[in-house]
XYZ file of C-alpha atoms in Angstrom:
618
model
C -0.383 209.869 111.749
C -0.416 210.411 115.506
C 0.992 207.793 117.884
C -0.125 207.284 121.498
C 1.643 205.417 124.300
C 1.043 203.654 127.643
C -0.741 200.387 128.276
C -4.211 200.391 126.776
C -5.751 199.110 130.037
C -4.776 202.107 132.176
C -7.583 204.409 133.309
C -7.600 208.004 132.066
C -9.740 210.685 133.730
C -10.923 213.517 131.472
C -12.018 216.824 133.031
C -14.249 218.980 130.820
C -15.544 222.548 131.155
C -13.662 223.778 134.241
C -13.152 227.527 134.687
C -9.444 227.130 135.561
C -7.943 226.081 132.256
C -5.040 224.207 133.873
C -7.569 221.694 135.260
C -8.969 220.777 131.827
C -7.710 217.731 129.957
C -6.608 214.153 130.470
C -5.360 212.950 133.883
C -3.163 209.850 133.725
C -2.103 207.548 136.606
C 1.109 208.568 138.377
C 1.738 205.075 139.789
C 1.128 206.287 143.347
C -1.778 205.312 145.618
C -3.400 207.497 148.266
C -6.176 206.278 150.576
C -6.625 203.074 148.532
C -7.147 204.972 145.258
C -4.713 205.875 142.439
C -3.407 209.427 142.077
C -3.790 211.050 138.636
C -1.931 213.971 137.053
C -2.370 216.001 133.851
C 0.136 217.854 131.660
C -0.155 221.016 133.810
C 0.901 219.164 136.988
C -2.628 219.290 138.384
C -3.316 216.346 140.694
C -6.553 214.384 141.079
C -6.593 212.364 144.295
C -8.843 210.861 146.987
C -8.663 212.732 150.294
C -10.225 212.213 153.772
C -12.432 214.802 155.462
C -13.574 214.830 159.102
C -17.076 216.123 159.825
C -16.739 218.856 162.473
C -20.245 218.145 163.871
C -20.422 214.357 163.941
C -16.690 213.589 164.059
C -17.095 210.908 161.388
C -14.507 210.494 158.643
C -15.653 210.862 155.021
C -13.817 210.806 151.705
C -13.892 212.909 148.576
C -11.958 213.655 145.399
C -9.991 216.886 144.913
C -8.446 218.542 141.847
C -5.581 220.786 142.931
C -2.292 222.331 141.900
C 0.650 223.395 144.031
C -1.195 222.674 147.284
C -4.162 224.811 146.198
C -7.501 222.929 145.989
C -9.399 223.985 142.882
C -12.478 221.709 142.782
C -13.831 218.904 144.968
C -16.665 216.408 145.297
C -17.652 214.199 148.247
C -17.715 210.501 147.401
C -16.710 207.206 149.025
C -16.020 205.650 145.599
C -12.492 204.605 144.645
C -12.883 206.279 141.227
C -13.722 209.983 140.648
C -17.486 210.643 140.266
C -18.664 212.094 136.960
C -20.804 214.903 138.430
C -21.502 216.873 141.601
C -18.219 218.794 141.582
C -18.007 222.072 143.475
C -15.655 225.022 143.156
C -13.146 225.685 145.950
C -10.343 228.059 144.949
C -10.583 227.500 141.199
C -12.290 229.787 138.698
C -15.988 229.369 137.964
C -17.550 227.201 136.754
C -16.839 223.852 138.358
C -16.119 221.006 135.889
C -19.131 220.304 133.704
C -18.224 216.603 133.649
C -15.471 214.224 134.728
C -15.251 211.170 132.498
C -13.580 207.889 133.459
C -12.269 205.964 130.442
C -10.820 202.502 130.821
C -8.757 202.652 127.600
C -5.779 204.949 127.523
C -6.084 205.719 123.807
C -9.681 206.853 123.996
C -8.960 208.748 127.202
C -6.141 210.737 125.642
C -8.216 211.453 122.560
C -11.090 212.634 124.732
C -8.712 214.831 126.749
C -7.282 216.406 123.590
C -10.837 217.015 122.321
C -11.770 218.745 125.599
C -8.759 221.050 125.200
C -9.712 221.761 121.591
C -13.229 222.787 122.712
C -11.740 225.048 125.387
C -9.448 226.595 122.769
C -12.420 227.267 120.481
C -14.241 229.033 123.332
C -11.201 231.207 124.030
C -10.896 232.009 120.312
C -14.537 233.140 120.127
C -13.863 235.476 123.061
C -10.756 236.853 121.246
C -8.506 235.437 124.001
C -5.918 234.318 121.441
C -3.040 233.604 123.817
C -5.220 231.278 125.907
C -6.584 229.624 122.754
C -3.070 228.987 121.446
C -2.100 227.440 124.798
C -5.117 225.102 124.737
C -4.401 223.923 121.173
C -0.716 223.372 122.034
C -1.619 221.306 125.086
C -3.990 219.173 122.990
C -1.217 218.499 120.447
C 1.182 217.584 123.254
C -1.327 215.032 124.553
C -1.602 213.445 121.093
C 2.183 213.313 120.733
C 2.732 211.679 124.139
C 3.460 208.086 123.009
C 4.460 205.582 120.315
C 2.136 202.547 120.302
C -0.914 203.187 118.075
C -1.571 204.795 114.690
C -5.146 206.077 114.783
C -7.004 207.836 112.004
C -9.178 209.650 114.575
C -6.113 211.059 116.315
C -4.593 212.115 112.996
C -7.769 213.996 111.996
C -7.865 215.744 115.362
C -4.229 216.844 115.054
C -4.942 218.331 111.605
C -7.752 220.455 113.049
C -5.565 221.539 115.956
C -2.679 222.612 113.702
C -5.070 224.505 111.435
C -6.796 226.213 114.373
C -3.481 227.225 115.911
C -2.403 228.621 112.540
C -5.489 230.867 112.605
C -4.651 232.041 116.138
C -1.082 232.823 115.064
C -2.431 234.861 112.150
C -4.574 236.902 114.542
C -1.496 237.518 116.698
C 0.641 238.371 113.608
C 2.982 235.452 114.308
C 3.496 234.818 110.598
C 6.310 232.229 110.822
C 4.429 230.163 113.389
C 1.223 230.393 111.338
C 2.961 229.131 108.196
C 4.644 226.311 110.151
C 1.336 225.138 111.664
C -0.410 225.294 108.291
C 2.399 223.195 106.729
C 2.096 220.651 109.580
C -1.613 220.274 108.852
C -0.921 219.971 105.103
C 1.716 217.293 105.702
C -1.066 215.097 107.094
C -3.805 216.251 104.697
C -2.476 218.069 101.590
C -5.926 219.284 100.472
C -7.119 220.701 103.791
C -9.009 223.851 102.760
C -8.455 226.086 105.795
C -4.802 225.112 106.197
C -4.102 225.988 102.534
C -5.715 229.410 102.829
C -4.103 230.215 106.187
C -0.718 229.123 104.898
C -1.148 231.391 101.854
C -2.008 234.382 104.032
C 1.026 233.768 106.265
C 3.331 233.316 103.268
C 2.060 236.579 101.744
C 2.789 238.454 104.993
C 6.315 236.986 105.037
C 6.916 238.151 101.460
C 7.045 234.599 100.116
C 4.685 235.478 97.280
C 5.460 232.482 95.068
C 4.585 230.092 97.900
C 1.418 232.073 98.610
C 0.325 231.766 94.957
C 1.104 228.057 94.992
C -1.010 227.460 98.120
C -3.890 229.525 96.698
C -3.775 227.526 93.472
C -3.809 224.225 95.395
C -6.770 225.460 97.461
C -8.768 226.427 94.349
C -7.932 223.163 92.621
C -9.299 221.144 95.550
C -12.043 223.625 96.496
C -13.059 225.701 93.440
C -15.877 227.422 95.362
C -13.531 229.152 97.835
C -14.056 232.838 96.979
C -11.477 234.173 99.432
C -8.723 232.036 97.878
C -9.787 233.321 94.444
C -9.572 236.978 95.528
C -6.214 236.441 97.185
C -4.794 234.709 94.105
C -6.054 237.494 91.814
C -4.408 240.076 94.051
C -1.128 238.164 94.144
C -0.814 237.607 90.394
C 1.360 240.142 88.568
C 0.477 241.351 85.031
C 2.876 240.197 82.294
C 3.690 243.825 81.369
C 5.286 244.477 84.726
C 9.071 244.366 84.631
C 10.731 241.732 86.838
C 12.501 244.399 88.904
C 9.144 245.973 89.743
C 7.253 242.715 90.316
C 7.753 242.458 94.092
C 6.613 246.046 94.611
C 3.544 245.593 92.398
C 2.636 242.412 94.192
C 3.044 244.106 97.559
C 0.639 246.855 96.502
C -2.037 244.425 95.345
C -1.706 241.500 97.716
C -3.824 240.841 100.750
C -2.335 241.816 104.097
C -3.643 238.697 105.782
C -4.504 239.630 109.331
C -2.502 242.859 109.459
C -3.981 246.102 110.744
C -4.929 247.313 107.239
C -6.615 244.090 106.128
C -9.973 245.877 105.980
C -8.644 248.042 103.123
C -8.035 245.065 100.832
C -10.246 244.267 97.880
C -13.144 241.995 98.720
C -12.487 241.985 102.457
C -15.509 241.608 104.698
C -15.279 242.172 108.437
C -16.154 238.915 110.235
C -19.577 238.900 111.832
C -19.391 239.880 115.495
C -20.607 237.326 118.024
C -23.538 238.697 120.071
C -22.655 239.527 123.662
C -25.340 237.090 124.817
C -23.432 234.214 123.154
C -19.990 234.835 124.668
C -18.522 231.803 126.512
C -19.053 233.072 130.072
C -22.834 232.769 129.566
C -22.345 228.995 129.731
C -20.196 228.938 132.877
C -22.933 228.989 135.547
C -21.766 232.381 136.795
C -23.986 234.520 139.077
C -26.532 236.547 137.134
C -25.160 239.844 138.461
C -21.623 238.971 137.331
C -22.860 238.002 133.858
C -24.765 241.287 133.614
C -21.678 243.292 134.562
C -19.538 241.422 132.035
C -22.148 242.008 129.313
C -22.072 245.723 130.055
C -18.272 245.806 129.972
C -17.940 244.035 126.618
C -20.750 246.088 125.082
C -19.055 249.307 126.197
C -15.752 248.107 124.733
C -17.432 247.353 121.409
C -19.146 250.754 121.261
C -15.895 252.541 122.055
C -14.094 250.579 119.348
C -16.799 251.462 116.817
C -16.506 255.179 117.689
C -12.731 255.074 117.281
C -13.038 253.302 113.920
C -15.571 255.865 112.658
C -13.349 258.745 113.802
C -10.276 257.236 112.137
C -12.215 256.698 108.901
C -13.377 260.330 108.842
C -9.864 261.611 109.513
C -8.513 259.434 106.724
C -11.057 260.845 104.259
C -10.185 264.424 105.175
C -6.504 263.657 104.923
C -6.860 262.020 101.509
C -8.670 265.133 100.230
C -5.861 267.387 101.473
C -3.238 265.085 99.993
C -5.019 265.254 96.634
C -4.907 269.047 96.703
C -1.201 268.952 97.407
C -0.536 266.540 94.594
C -2.516 268.598 92.088
C -0.714 271.801 93.079
C 2.675 270.122 92.840
C 1.974 268.579 89.437
C 0.715 271.912 88.097
C 3.834 273.660 89.312
C 6.105 271.022 87.825
C 4.324 271.254 84.478
C 4.897 275.027 84.366
C 8.480 274.701 85.540
C 7.747 276.935 88.503
C 7.980 274.464 91.359
C 10.582 272.110 92.783
C 9.611 268.418 93.172
C 7.570 267.618 96.264
C 10.303 265.242 97.450
C 12.645 268.246 97.711
C 10.096 270.530 99.367
C 8.987 267.932 101.918
C 11.869 265.473 102.355
C 10.522 264.177 105.688
C 7.265 263.060 104.100
C 8.841 260.418 101.881
C 10.450 257.285 103.321
C 13.102 255.534 101.226
C 12.549 251.856 100.599
C 16.265 251.122 100.619
C 19.337 252.389 98.840
C 19.508 249.405 96.500
C 15.919 249.790 95.331
C 16.351 253.542 94.797
C 19.479 252.934 92.666
C 17.814 250.209 90.611
C 14.724 252.309 89.768
C 14.984 255.259 87.341
C 13.623 258.663 88.473
C 9.853 258.817 88.209
C 8.389 261.253 85.718
C 5.375 261.960 87.924
C 5.029 262.718 91.597
C 4.374 259.621 93.736
C 2.301 260.111 96.875
C 3.511 258.186 99.946
C 1.203 255.795 101.721
C 1.289 257.851 104.937
C 1.897 261.590 104.443
C 2.133 263.740 107.602
C -0.099 266.800 107.918
C 1.775 269.756 106.333
C 2.958 272.566 108.579
C 2.623 276.309 107.907
C 6.242 276.417 106.762
C 5.583 273.636 104.227
C 2.604 275.509 102.772
C 4.618 278.755 102.536
C 7.302 276.848 100.622
C 4.634 275.598 98.205
C 3.142 279.074 97.677
C 6.379 281.016 97.164
C 7.138 279.743 93.593
C 3.552 280.543 92.543
C 3.697 284.269 93.342
C 3.096 286.417 90.255
C 1.148 283.783 88.325
C -1.785 284.968 86.235
C -5.234 284.517 87.796
C -7.249 281.571 86.518
C -4.357 279.245 85.795
C -4.330 275.788 87.323
C -1.402 276.764 89.507
C -3.155 279.809 90.991
C -6.349 277.824 91.629
C -4.426 275.270 93.571
C -2.468 278.018 95.286
C -5.739 279.503 96.506
C -6.682 276.143 98.018
C -3.310 275.991 99.726
C -3.769 279.526 101.120
C -7.186 278.552 102.483
C -5.636 275.543 104.123
C -2.944 277.814 105.589
C -5.606 280.035 107.135
C -7.366 276.985 108.594
C -4.110 275.802 110.160
C -3.472 279.251 111.620
C -6.948 279.284 113.159
C -6.475 275.779 114.564
C -3.100 276.720 116.046
C -4.546 279.863 117.626
C -7.474 277.952 119.077
C -5.161 275.255 120.428
C -2.949 277.877 122.115
C -6.019 279.556 123.593
C -7.366 276.290 125.005
C -3.940 275.370 126.398
C -3.640 278.727 128.130
C -7.169 278.429 129.512
C -6.448 274.949 130.904
C -3.240 276.176 132.531
C -5.121 279.059 134.173
C -7.766 276.645 135.500
C -5.018 274.456 136.968
C -3.422 277.426 138.736
C -6.817 278.488 140.157
C -7.441 274.938 141.375
C -4.052 274.813 143.075
C -4.597 278.150 144.821
C -7.905 276.860 146.167
C -6.068 273.932 147.740
C -3.543 276.140 149.562
C -3.363 275.959 153.357
C -4.428 273.108 155.618
C -5.114 269.804 153.809
C -8.635 268.920 152.694
C -8.619 265.954 155.045
C -6.455 265.286 158.079
C -6.165 262.127 160.192
C -3.573 260.448 162.358
C -2.411 257.338 164.148
C -0.181 257.093 167.194
C 2.971 257.455 165.125
C 1.856 258.955 161.789
C -0.072 261.889 160.307
C -2.086 261.542 157.083
C -2.894 264.578 154.909
C -4.757 264.914 151.627
C -5.067 267.925 149.295
C -7.542 267.921 146.389
C -5.690 269.104 143.296
C -6.455 269.197 139.526
C -6.563 265.785 137.848
C -3.830 266.680 135.342
C -1.107 267.086 137.981
C 1.661 264.470 137.739
C 3.896 263.202 140.517
C 7.016 264.789 139.039
C 5.413 268.241 139.437
C 5.183 267.893 143.236
C 7.907 268.963 145.669
C 7.796 268.032 149.385
C 10.686 269.084 151.642
C 11.164 269.438 155.404
C 13.619 271.485 157.433
C 16.568 269.710 159.025
C 14.954 270.028 162.455
C 11.690 268.495 161.232
C 9.696 271.472 162.473
C 8.841 273.070 159.119
C 7.320 271.635 155.935
C 7.097 272.888 152.338
C 4.575 271.360 149.898
C 4.734 272.866 146.404
C 2.964 271.854 143.169
C 4.461 273.404 140.032
C 5.153 276.957 141.290
C 2.206 277.116 143.719
C 2.946 276.633 147.426
C 0.183 274.562 149.049
C 1.712 274.589 152.515
C 4.781 276.297 153.969
C 5.291 276.849 157.665
C 5.883 275.371 161.117
C 4.198 272.042 161.886
C 2.038 271.251 164.915
C 4.781 268.877 166.014
C 8.151 267.727 164.756
C 8.516 264.947 162.179
C 11.199 262.528 161.049
C 12.679 264.108 157.946
C 13.913 260.778 156.561
C 10.452 259.168 156.619
C 8.167 261.230 154.361
C 5.894 259.478 151.857
C 3.618 261.092 149.266
C 1.730 260.117 146.138
C -0.545 261.654 143.489
C -3.590 259.732 142.288
C -7.112 260.563 141.130
C -6.790 264.307 141.727
C -5.471 263.887 145.269
C -2.068 264.561 146.809
C -1.667 262.172 149.761
C 1.105 262.817 152.296
C 2.211 260.596 155.200
C 4.462 262.037 157.905
C 6.042 260.153 160.812
C 5.709 261.931 164.141
C 8.913 262.830 165.945
C 7.114 262.337 169.261
C 4.980 259.229 169.212
C 1.452 259.334 170.711
C 1.395 263.147 170.627
C -2.048 264.401 169.612
C -1.909 266.663 166.541
C -4.920 268.956 166.195
C -3.993 270.032 162.663
C -1.016 269.993 160.281
C 0.303 273.515 160.919
C 1.207 275.121 164.173
C -0.777 278.177 163.061
C -3.721 277.898 160.701
C -3.242 279.411 157.255
C -5.819 281.998 156.221
C -6.710 282.213 152.534
C -7.527 285.583 150.936
C -9.310 286.352 147.671
C -8.161 288.688 144.892
C -9.581 291.671 146.800
C -7.541 290.847 149.881
C -10.503 289.631 151.929
C -10.155 286.574 154.136
C -11.939 283.436 152.957
C -14.432 282.608 155.780
C -13.990 278.888 155.218
C -10.298 279.171 156.226
C -11.011 280.845 159.597
C -10.391 278.317 162.435
C -13.154 277.355 164.825
C -12.832 276.213 168.453
C -12.290 272.487 168.811
C -15.235 271.095 170.793
C -14.891 268.409 173.440
C -16.518 265.906 171.103
C -14.167 266.793 168.234
C -11.176 266.506 170.510
C -12.341 263.101 171.770
C -12.839 261.980 168.164
C -9.319 263.116 167.242
C -7.872 261.340 170.245
C -9.812 258.128 169.532
C -8.621 258.321 165.927
C -5.031 258.609 167.100
C -5.343 255.664 169.502
C -7.174 253.412 167.036
C -5.326 254.550 163.888
C -3.427 251.732 162.212
C 0.264 252.507 161.713
C 1.662 249.078 162.502
C 2.310 249.730 166.216
C 0.175 249.773 169.367
C 0.071 252.742 171.762
C 0.935 252.312 175.448
C -0.446 254.595 178.180
C 2.970 254.948 179.808
C 4.440 256.238 176.521
C 1.874 259.037 176.128
C 2.829 262.685 176.789
C 1.555 264.296 180.011
C -1.099 266.361 178.217
C -2.386 263.305 176.373
C -2.473 261.274 179.603
C -4.671 264.004 181.146
C -7.041 263.692 178.210
C -7.097 259.880 178.534
C -7.894 260.153 182.245
C -10.687 262.675 181.603
C -12.122 260.487 178.883
C -12.073 257.438 181.187
C -13.851 259.375 183.946
C -16.454 260.543 181.432
C -17.149 256.997 180.168
C -17.247 255.567 183.712
C -19.712 258.235 184.874
C -22.017 257.524 181.943
C -21.823 253.771 182.532
C -22.627 254.040 186.282
C -25.229 256.802 185.982
C -23.390 259.093 188.419
C -24.657 262.531 187.330
C -22.313 264.464 189.620
C -19.231 262.662 188.285
C -20.559 263.074 184.744
C -20.878 266.855 185.176
C -17.324 267.127 186.530
C -15.973 265.007 183.637
C -17.753 267.204 181.082
C -16.172 270.301 182.671
C -12.728 268.713 182.354
C -13.338 267.873 178.704
C -14.574 271.388 178.012
C -11.200 272.658 179.171
C -9.601 270.658 176.377
C -12.277 271.809 173.921
C -11.405 275.488 174.303
C -8.194 274.996 172.341
C -8.372 276.498 168.849
C -7.547 274.536 165.717
């Protein structure tokens, strides 16, 4: 039985259906008053209080209720009432949707029960969306609410706690938390010994923990109370050990036959049926009043995830079938060789393929007369196949051993072809990477600057990792080397000097991004290198795209504006600019002033000045 505390006359506010899960549940009075109304708080330290609000247009003072946590307002509603309104709530900084309802209950007991029920519903929604951690948290919070006092014994509260323990046991099974699952199932059974789901979930957890006797006992209790439960029947049949099995072998036999509960290989067990998948259109976020576009994007995301999972499952199933066929061939060849006395045991030929189950078990069990195949056998290598074939040389054609040897030789040829193809593809990919790097050599693909920094970007193959990049500068800061693998992207004198202790670079999305700090602030860089690098093809001809072009007045103005407006955390001052840059600033000011005043003569003179700057070559 569950006991609840606090005076039965105290109000309890229950928030239902909010997007931020910390706001869901029962809010109880804190004993404090704010603006003539009580302040409420839930188990997550969320506060519900009445707050004033001044209208910026009329200047009048109005009141409203706010749900917040840690000084962050999550939801609010405008109301002059001294108790929270049940509807009309709006989202502030909380997650969508706003609370579906806010209930005011005058009796503490019913309020706490309603709060625990709201958390149970939220947990069920999380469980349907496979958000098991969030579901477990919601069920735990609901149980904490029910265990918060000592004054009443209520049948309704006891029934709710049974459901919560059973539901949390299911979540723990999905998360492979076997001990916690068994504990929750036992807690539910302590209150209701014949609870069907708790019995079955406890049996599954006990089986995973190796407590097979307890698992059988729980299955038997479930079938006695609920004879129609087919899953309990299948699990019990799988757990039961035939009488002919020796006691020393009983645990192993049980382990081979028993269900794996919610383990990764549960789908391989006898009688297992994959649970029916919830349609995307019925996932919980469809009932959260989200924008239609957001719902559509989420539908597409979950559908894509499901399709990808189905493809991976189909691929794994096909690989398993092919592997089982190969393993069967190996077993047949080994058994034939052993029968003829021509072949060593497979355990000796392939020691790495067999995992010992423990020294004690190996000592207790006598040597097997037949070859046992491990549950997971690695794909044999060429050396393994050669070792299998060597004892069979000289056998007469047509014998079982030579037939199986032929299969092994065919498999060897297939492996050789696969290895050759893999080497060819690897070599081809490496050549493509080298070609891509050579294309990126020279000036960066994009170049920009701020008053104190230079930003460069080279487009490189996607497979390049950060550890394959080397960026070094000379001690004077006048030369830079950028190398990827063994390909030099840039090596030479820079347009200006840099600070050698302030070089940043990163590799992401097929781009090498480099940030250099100028040695002379507010100096206009026209490119990265002092002299442009010319690229040549295999025939020794210059790549036309690498030939520099004159920098026009407009391009130079754009570069200068980029430098002045570029964000590097500091602002440029005219007095700090170099003499050449000051001349460009003055010319640019004269040009803008002439255009603004309509003075054609001054405009022509300004354009001539700018053309002088434009004759410089990049």
